[in-house]
CSV table of C-alpha atoms in Angstrom, one decimal:
chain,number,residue,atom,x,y,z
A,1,UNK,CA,-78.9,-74.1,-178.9
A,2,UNK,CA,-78.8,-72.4,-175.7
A,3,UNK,CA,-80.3,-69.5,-177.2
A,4,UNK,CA,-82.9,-71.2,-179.0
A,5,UNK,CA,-84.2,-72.5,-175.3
A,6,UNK,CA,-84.2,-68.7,-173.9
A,7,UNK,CA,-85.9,-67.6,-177.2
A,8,UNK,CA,-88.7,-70.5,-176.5
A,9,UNK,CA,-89.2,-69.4,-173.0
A,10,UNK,CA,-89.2,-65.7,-173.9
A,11,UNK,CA,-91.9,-66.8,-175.9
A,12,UNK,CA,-94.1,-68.9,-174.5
A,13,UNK,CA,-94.2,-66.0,-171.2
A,14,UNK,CA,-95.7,-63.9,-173.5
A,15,UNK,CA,-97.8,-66.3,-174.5
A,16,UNK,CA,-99.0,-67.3,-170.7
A,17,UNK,CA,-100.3,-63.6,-170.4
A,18,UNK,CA,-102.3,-63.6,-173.6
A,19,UNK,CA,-104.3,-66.9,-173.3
A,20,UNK,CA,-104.5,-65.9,-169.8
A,21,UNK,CA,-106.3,-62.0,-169.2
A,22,UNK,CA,-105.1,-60.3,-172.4
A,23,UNK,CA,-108.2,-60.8,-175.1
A,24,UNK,CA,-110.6,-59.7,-172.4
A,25,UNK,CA,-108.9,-56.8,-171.7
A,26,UNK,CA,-108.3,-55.4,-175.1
A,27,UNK,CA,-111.8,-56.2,-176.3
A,28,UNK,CA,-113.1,-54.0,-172.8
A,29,UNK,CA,-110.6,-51.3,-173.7
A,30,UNK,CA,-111.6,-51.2,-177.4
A,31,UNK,CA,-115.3,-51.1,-179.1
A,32,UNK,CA,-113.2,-51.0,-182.9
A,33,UNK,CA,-109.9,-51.4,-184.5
A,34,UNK,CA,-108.8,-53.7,-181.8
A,35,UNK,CA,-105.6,-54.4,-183.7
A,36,UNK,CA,-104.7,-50.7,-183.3
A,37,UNK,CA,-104.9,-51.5,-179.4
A,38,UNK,CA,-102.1,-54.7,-179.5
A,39,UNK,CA,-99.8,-53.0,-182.2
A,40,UNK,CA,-99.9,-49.9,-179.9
A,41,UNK,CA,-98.5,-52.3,-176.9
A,42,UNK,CA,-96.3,-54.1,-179.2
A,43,UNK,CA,-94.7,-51.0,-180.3
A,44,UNK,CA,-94.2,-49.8,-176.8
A,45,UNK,CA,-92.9,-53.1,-175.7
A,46,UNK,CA,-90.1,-53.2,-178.3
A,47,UNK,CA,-88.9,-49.7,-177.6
A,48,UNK,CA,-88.7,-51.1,-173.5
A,49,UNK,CA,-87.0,-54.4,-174.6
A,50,UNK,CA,-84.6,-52.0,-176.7
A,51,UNK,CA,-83.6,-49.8,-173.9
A,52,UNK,CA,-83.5,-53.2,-171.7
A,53,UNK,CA,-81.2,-55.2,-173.9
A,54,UNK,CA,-79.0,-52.1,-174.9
A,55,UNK,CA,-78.1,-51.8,-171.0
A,56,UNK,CA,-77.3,-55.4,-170.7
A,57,UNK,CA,-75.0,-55.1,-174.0
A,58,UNK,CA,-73.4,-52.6,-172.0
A,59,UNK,CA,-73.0,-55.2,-169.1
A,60,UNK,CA,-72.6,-58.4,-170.7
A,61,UNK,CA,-71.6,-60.0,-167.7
A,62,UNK,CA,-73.6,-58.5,-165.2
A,63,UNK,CA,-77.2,-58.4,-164.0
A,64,UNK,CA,-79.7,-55.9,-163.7
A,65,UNK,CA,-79.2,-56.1,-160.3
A,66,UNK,CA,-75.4,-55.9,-161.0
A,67,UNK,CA,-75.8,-52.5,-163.1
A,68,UNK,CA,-77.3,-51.0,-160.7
A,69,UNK,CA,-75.9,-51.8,-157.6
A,70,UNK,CA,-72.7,-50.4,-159.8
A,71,UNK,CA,-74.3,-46.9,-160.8
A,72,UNK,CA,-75.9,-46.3,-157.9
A,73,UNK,CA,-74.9,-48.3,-154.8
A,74,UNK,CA,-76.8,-50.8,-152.8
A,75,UNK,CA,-79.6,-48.2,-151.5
A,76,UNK,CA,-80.0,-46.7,-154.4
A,77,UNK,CA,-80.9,-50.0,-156.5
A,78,UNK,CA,-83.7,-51.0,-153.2
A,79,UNK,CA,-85.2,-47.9,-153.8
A,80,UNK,CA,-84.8,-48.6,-157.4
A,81,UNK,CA,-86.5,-52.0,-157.2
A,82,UNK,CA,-88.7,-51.7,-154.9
A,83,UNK,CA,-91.8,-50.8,-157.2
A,84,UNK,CA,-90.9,-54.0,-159.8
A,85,UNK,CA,-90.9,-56.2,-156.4
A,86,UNK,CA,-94.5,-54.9,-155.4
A,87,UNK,CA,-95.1,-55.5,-158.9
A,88,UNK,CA,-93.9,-59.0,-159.0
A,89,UNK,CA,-95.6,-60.0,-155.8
A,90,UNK,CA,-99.0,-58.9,-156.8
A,91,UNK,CA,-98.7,-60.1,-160.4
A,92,UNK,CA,-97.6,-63.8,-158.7
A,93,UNK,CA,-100.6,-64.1,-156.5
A,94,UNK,CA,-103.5,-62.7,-159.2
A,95,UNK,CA,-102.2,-65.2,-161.7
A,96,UNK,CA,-101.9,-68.4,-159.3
A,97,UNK,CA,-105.9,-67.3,-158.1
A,98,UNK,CA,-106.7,-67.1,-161.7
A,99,UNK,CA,-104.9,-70.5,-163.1
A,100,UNK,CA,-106.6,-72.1,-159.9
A,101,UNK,CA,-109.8,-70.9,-160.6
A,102,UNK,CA,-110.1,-71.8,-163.8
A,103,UNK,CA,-108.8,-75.6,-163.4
A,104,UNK,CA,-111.7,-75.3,-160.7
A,105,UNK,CA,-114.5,-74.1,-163.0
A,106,UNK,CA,-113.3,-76.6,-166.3
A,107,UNK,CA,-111.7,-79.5,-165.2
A,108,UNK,CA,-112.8,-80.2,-161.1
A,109,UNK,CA,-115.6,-78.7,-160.7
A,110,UNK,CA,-116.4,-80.1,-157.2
A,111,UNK,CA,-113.0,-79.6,-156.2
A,112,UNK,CA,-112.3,-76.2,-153.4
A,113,UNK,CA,-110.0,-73.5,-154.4
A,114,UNK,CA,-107.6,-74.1,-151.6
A,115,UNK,CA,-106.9,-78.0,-153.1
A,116,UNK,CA,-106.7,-76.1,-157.0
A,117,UNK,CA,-104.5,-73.8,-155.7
A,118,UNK,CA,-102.5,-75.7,-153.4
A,119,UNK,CA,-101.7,-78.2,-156.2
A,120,UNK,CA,-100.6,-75.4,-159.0
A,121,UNK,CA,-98.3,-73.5,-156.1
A,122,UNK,CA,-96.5,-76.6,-155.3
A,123,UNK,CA,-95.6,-77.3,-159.1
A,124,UNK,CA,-94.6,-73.9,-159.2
A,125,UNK,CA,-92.6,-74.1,-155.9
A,126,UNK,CA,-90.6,-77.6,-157.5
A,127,UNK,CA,-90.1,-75.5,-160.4
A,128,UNK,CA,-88.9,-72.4,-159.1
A,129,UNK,CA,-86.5,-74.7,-156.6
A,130,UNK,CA,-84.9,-76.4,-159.1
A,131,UNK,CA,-83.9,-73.0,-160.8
A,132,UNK,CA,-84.1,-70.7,-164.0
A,133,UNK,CA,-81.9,-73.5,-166.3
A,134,UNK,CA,-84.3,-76.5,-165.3
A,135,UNK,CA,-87.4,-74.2,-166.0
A,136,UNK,CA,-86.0,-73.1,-169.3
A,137,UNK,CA,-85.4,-76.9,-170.1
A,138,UNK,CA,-89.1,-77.8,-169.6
A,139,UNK,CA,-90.3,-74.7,-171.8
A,140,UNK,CA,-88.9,-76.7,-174.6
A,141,UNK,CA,-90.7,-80.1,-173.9
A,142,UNK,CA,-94.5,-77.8,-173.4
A,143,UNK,CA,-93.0,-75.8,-176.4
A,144,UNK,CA,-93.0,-79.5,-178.5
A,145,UNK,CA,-96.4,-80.9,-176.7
A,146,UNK,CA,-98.5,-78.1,-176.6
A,147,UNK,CA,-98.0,-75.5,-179.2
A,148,UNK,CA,-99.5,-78.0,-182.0
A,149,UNK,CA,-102.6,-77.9,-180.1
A,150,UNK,CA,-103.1,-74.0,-179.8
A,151,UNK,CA,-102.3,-74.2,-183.4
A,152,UNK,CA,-104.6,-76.5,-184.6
A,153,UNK,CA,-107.3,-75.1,-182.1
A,154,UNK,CA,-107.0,-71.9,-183.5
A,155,UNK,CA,-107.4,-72.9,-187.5
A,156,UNK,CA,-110.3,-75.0,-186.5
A,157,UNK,CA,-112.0,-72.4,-185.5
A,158,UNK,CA,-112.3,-70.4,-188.6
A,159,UNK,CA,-115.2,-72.3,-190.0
A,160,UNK,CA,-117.1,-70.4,-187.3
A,161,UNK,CA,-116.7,-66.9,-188.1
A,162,UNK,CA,-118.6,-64.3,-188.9
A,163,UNK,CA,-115.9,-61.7,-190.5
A,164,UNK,CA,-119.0,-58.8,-190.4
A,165,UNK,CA,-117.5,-59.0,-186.9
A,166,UNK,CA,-114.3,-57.2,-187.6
A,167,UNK,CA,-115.8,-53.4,-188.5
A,168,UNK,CA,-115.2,-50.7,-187.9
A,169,UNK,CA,-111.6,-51.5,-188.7
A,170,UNK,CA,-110.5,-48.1,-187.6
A,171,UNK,CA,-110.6,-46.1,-184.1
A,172,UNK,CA,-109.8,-42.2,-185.2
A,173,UNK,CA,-110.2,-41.3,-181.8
A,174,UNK,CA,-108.1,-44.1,-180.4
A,175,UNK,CA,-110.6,-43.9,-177.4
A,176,UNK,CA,-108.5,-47.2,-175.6
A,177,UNK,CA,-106.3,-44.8,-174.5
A,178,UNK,CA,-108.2,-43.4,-172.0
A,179,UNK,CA,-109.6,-47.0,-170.8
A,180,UNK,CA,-107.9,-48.6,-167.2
A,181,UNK,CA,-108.0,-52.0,-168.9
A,182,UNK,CA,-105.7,-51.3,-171.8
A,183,UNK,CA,-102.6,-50.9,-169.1
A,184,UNK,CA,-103.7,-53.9,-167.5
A,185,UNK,CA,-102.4,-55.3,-171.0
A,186,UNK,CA,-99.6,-54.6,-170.3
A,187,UNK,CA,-98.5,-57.4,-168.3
A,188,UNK,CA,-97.9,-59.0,-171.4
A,189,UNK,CA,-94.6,-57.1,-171.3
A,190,UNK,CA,-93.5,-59.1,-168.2
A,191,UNK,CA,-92.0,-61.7,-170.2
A,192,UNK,CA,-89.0,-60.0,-171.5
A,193,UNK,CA,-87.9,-59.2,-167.5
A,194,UNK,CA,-86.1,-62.4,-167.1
A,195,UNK,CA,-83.6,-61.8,-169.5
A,196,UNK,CA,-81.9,-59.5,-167.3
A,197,UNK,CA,-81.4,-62.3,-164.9
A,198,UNK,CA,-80.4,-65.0,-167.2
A,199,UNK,CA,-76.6,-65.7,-167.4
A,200,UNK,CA,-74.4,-64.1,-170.2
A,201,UNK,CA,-74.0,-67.4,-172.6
A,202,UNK,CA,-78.1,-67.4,-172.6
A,203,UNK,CA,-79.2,-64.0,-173.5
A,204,UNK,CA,-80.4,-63.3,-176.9
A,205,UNK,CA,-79.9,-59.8,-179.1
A,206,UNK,CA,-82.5,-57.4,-179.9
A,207,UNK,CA,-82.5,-58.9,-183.4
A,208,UNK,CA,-83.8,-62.1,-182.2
A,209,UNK,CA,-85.8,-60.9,-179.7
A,210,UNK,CA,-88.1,-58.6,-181.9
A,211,UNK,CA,-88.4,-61.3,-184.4
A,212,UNK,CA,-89.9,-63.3,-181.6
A,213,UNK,CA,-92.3,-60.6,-180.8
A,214,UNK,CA,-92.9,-60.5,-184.4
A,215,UNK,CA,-94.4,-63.9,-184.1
A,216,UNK,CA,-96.2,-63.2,-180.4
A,217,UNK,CA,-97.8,-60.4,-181.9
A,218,UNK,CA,-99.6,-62.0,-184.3
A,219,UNK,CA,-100.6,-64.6,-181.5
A,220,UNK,CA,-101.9,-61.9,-179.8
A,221,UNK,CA,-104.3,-60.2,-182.6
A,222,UNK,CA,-105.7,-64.5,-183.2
A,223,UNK,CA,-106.3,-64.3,-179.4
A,224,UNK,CA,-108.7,-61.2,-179.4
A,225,UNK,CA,-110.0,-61.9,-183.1
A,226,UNK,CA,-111.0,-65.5,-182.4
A,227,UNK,CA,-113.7,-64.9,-179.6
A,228,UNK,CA,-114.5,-61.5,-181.3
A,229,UNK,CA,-115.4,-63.0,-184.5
A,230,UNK,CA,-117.0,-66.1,-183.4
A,231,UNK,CA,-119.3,-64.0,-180.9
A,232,UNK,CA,-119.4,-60.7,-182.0
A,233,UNK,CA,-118.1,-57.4,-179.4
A,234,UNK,CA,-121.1,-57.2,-178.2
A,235,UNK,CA,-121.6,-60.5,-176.3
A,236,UNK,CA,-117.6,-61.0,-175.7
A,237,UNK,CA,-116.9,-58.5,-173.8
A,238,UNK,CA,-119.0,-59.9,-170.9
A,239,UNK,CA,-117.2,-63.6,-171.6
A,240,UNK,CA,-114.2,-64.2,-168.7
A,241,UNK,CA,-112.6,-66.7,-170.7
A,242,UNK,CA,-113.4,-65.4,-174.4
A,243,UNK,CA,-110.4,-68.0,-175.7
A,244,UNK,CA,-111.5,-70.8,-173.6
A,245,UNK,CA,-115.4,-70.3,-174.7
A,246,UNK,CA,-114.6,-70.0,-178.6
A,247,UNK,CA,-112.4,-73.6,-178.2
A,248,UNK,CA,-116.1,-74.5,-176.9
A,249,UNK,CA,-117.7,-74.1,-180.4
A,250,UNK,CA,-115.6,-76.5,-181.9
A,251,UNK,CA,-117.3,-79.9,-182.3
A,252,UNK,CA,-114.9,-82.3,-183.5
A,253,UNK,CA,-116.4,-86.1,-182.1
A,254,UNK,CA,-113.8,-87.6,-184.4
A,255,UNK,CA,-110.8,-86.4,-182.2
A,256,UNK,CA,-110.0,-88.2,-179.0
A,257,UNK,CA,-110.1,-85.0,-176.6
A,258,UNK,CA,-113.7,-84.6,-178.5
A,259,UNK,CA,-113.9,-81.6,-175.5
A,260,UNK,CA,-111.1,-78.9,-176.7
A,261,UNK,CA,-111.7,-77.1,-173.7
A,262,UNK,CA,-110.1,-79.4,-171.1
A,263,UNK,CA,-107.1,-80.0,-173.4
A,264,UNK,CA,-107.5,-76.3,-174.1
A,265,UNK,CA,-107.2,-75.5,-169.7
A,266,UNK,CA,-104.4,-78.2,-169.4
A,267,UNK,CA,-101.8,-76.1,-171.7
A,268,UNK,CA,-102.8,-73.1,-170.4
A,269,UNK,CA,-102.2,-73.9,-166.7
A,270,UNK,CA,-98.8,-75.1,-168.1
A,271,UNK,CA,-98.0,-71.9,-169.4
A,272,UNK,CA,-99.2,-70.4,-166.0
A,273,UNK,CA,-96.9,-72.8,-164.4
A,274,UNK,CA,-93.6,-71.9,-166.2
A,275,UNK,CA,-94.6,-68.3,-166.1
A,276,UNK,CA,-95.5,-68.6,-162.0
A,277,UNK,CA,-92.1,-69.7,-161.6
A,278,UNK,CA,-89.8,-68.1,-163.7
A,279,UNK,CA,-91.0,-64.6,-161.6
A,280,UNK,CA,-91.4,-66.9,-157.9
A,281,UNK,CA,-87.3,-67.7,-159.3
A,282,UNK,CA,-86.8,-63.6,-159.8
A,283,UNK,CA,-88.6,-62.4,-156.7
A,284,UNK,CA,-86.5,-64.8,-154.8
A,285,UNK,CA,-83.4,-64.0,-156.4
A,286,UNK,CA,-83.9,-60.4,-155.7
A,287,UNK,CA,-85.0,-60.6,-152.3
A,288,UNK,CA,-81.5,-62.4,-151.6
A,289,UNK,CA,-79.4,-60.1,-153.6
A,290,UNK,CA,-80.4,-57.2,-152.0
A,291,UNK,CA,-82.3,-57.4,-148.7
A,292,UNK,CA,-82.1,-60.9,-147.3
A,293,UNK,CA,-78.4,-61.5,-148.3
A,294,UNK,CA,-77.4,-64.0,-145.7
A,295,UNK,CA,-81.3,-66.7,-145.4
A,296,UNK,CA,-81.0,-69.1,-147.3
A,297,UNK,CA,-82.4,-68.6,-150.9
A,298,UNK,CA,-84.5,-71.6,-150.4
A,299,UNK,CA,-86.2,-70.5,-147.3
A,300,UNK,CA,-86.8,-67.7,-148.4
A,301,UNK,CA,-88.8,-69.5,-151.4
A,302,UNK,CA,-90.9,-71.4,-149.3
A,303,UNK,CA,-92.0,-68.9,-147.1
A,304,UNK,CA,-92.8,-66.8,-150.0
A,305,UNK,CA,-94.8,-69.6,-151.3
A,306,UNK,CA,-97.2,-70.5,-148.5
A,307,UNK,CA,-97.4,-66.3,-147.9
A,308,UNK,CA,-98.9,-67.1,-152.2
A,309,UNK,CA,-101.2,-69.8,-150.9
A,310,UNK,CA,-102.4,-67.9,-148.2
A,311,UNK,CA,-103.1,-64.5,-150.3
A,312,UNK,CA,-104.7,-66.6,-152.7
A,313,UNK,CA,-107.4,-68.3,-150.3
A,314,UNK,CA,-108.3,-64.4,-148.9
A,315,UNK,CA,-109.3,-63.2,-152.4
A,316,UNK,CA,-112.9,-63.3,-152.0
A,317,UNK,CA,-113.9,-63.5,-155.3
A,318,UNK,CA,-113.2,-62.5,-159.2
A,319,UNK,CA,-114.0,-59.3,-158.9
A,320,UNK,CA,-111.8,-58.5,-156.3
A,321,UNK,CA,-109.0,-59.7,-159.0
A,322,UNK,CA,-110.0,-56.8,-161.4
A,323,UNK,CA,-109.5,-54.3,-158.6
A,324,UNK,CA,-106.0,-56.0,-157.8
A,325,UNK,CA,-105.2,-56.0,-161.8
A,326,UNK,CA,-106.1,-52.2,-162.1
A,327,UNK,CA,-103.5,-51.6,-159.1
A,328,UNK,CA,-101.1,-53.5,-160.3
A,329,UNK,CA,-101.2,-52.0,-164.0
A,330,UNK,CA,-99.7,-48.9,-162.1
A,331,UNK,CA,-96.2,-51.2,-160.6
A,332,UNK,CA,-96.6,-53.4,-164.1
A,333,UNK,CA,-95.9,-49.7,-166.3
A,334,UNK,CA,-92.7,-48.7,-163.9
A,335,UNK,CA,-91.8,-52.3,-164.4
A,336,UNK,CA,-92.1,-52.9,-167.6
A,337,UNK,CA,-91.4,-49.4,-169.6
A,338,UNK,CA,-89.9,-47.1,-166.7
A,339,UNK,CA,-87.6,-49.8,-165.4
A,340,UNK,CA,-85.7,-50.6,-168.6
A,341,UNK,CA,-85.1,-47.1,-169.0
A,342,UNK,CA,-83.5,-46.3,-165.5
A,343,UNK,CA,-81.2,-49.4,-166.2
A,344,UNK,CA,-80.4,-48.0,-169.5
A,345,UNK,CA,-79.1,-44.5,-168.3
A,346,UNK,CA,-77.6,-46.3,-165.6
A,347,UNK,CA,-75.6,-48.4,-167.8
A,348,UNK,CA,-74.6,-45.7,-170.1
A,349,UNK,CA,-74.1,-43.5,-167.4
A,350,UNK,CA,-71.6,-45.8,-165.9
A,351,UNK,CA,-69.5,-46.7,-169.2
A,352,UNK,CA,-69.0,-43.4,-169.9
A,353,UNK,CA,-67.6,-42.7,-166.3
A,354,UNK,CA,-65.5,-45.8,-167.4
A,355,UNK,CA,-64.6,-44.2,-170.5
A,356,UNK,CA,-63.1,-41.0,-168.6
């Protein structure tokens, strides 16, 4: 059971980057065979969660933080870390400014940023105090409200493509390679990094885990192909919120929520929430494991939080947060691929000193 709950939450942080910035991004990075795009970073991120979970099989009772503070000493694992911190920072305050702006622009309107914002960072602050265990708790009860919805939202939708949309099927070239945005995708990867933090009795095999991508990767391919065959490439790849405008098109005046947009922004800043806190919980974790050993983990959380609030209310506008997202695609690839792979030859580095 206990690693059923990590298995949710694994999944539903993946799912938090795709409703969130990952349709747009593939769609900008591809002009055909989008699907070649997400298997590409599917592939890639089960060779990183292979290298990641191999090193904590290696480890089972230890953290990343643990491995390497073992292989390479205290200094050596700030140096180490310093990159996935930047990356985690920067990744925390572009996705509370994103959440917050779009509750603004679907459901209050009228309301400023700073009361949007303030409201979603102290959710995330509550969660993030209470710890990783509470937070993978409450992924269950989203995991048993929500996820019906996306479901049904996403079948209803079919009456309104057009499948001419989907040609050409086929990118020889594979021209997203050489397109910024597609490594902005990657962020999606991000939701594997907790595992290395979660204790012993909740982490899940390889096994599990890439059957659980199985299943996020075909939520990522509905997430582009919805808007893409509802409004064609042409006029999606100017749309901010592709997912959120194709939930538009759906009349339905016999359902209560006869607007599936509002129920639509509602999950989604859920799944922001949980995925807002779950990195806050790392950040502050590592920040008192390895620099700020004897504040107060809980200080340390607040003041991280209002420095969120405040970075959030300085971004001027949105595209400010596509410059920022470029940036941190940089932090997000040593994070998410080069990271997994240091701790891996750490760990085996280390067992085979053992060994001898």
């Amino acid at each position: 059971m206990n690693k059923l709950k990590t298995i949710i939450t694994f999944f539903l942080l993946h799912l938090a980057s795709i409703f969130a910035i990952f349709p747009e991004r593939v769609m900008s990075s591809a002009s055909r065979g989008h699907w070649m795009a997400v298997l590409l970073l599917f592939l890639a991120e089960l060779l990183a969660l292979w290298f990641y979970l191999k090193a904590l099989s290696y480890n089972p009772q230890q953290s990343v933080i643990e491995v390497c503070r073992a292989a390479v000493g205290g200094w050596g694992t700030r140096l180490i870390i310093l990159p996935f911190l930047c990356f985690l920072i920067i990744e925390l305050v572009l996705l509370t400014y994103y959440e917050s702006i779009e509750i603004k622009t679907v459901l209050l309107q009228k309301t400023p940023i700073t009361a949007t914002s303030a409201l979603f960072v102290a959710i995330c602050l509550y969660a993030a105090w209470k710890g990783l265990i509470v937070m993978i708790r409450a992924s269950i009860g989203w995991f048993l409200l929500c996820m019906p919805f996306f479901l049904f939202s996403m079948l209803i939708s079919i009456k309104n493509f057009e499948f001419r949309y989907i040609f050409p099927i086929w990118d020889s070239g594979m021209h997203f390679l050489f397109h910024p945005d597609f490594y902005v995708g990657t962020v999606i990867f991000a939701g594997f990094l907790f595992l290395g933090m979660t204790p012993s009795h909740l982490r899940i095999g390889f096994g599990l885990a890439s059957a659980a991508i199985g299943v996020i990767f075909l939520c990522a391919l509905v997430s582009v192909y919805i808007p893409l065959l509802i409004f064609g490439q042409e006029t999606a790849i100017h749309m901010e919120y592709p997912m959120l405008m194709a939930s538009d098109t759906v009349d339905l005046e016999w359902v209560v929520f006869d607007w599936l947009p509002n129920f639509y922004v509602v999950s989604s800043s859920a799944l922001g929430v949980i995925k807002v806190s779950v990195l806050l919980w790392m950040f502050v974790t590592i920040l008192n494991q390895l620099f700020m050993p004897k504040v107060n983990s809980r200080w340390i959380l607040v003041f991280i939080c209002v420095a969120l609030y405040v970075s959030c209310q300085r971004m001027p506008n949105e595209d400010t947060l596509n410059k920022y997202l470029y940036f941190n695609s940089y932090f997000c690839l040593y994070a998410t691929i080069v990271f997994p792979v240091i701790v891996y030859l750490m760990a085996l580095w280390r067992r085979k000193k053992v060994a001898v």
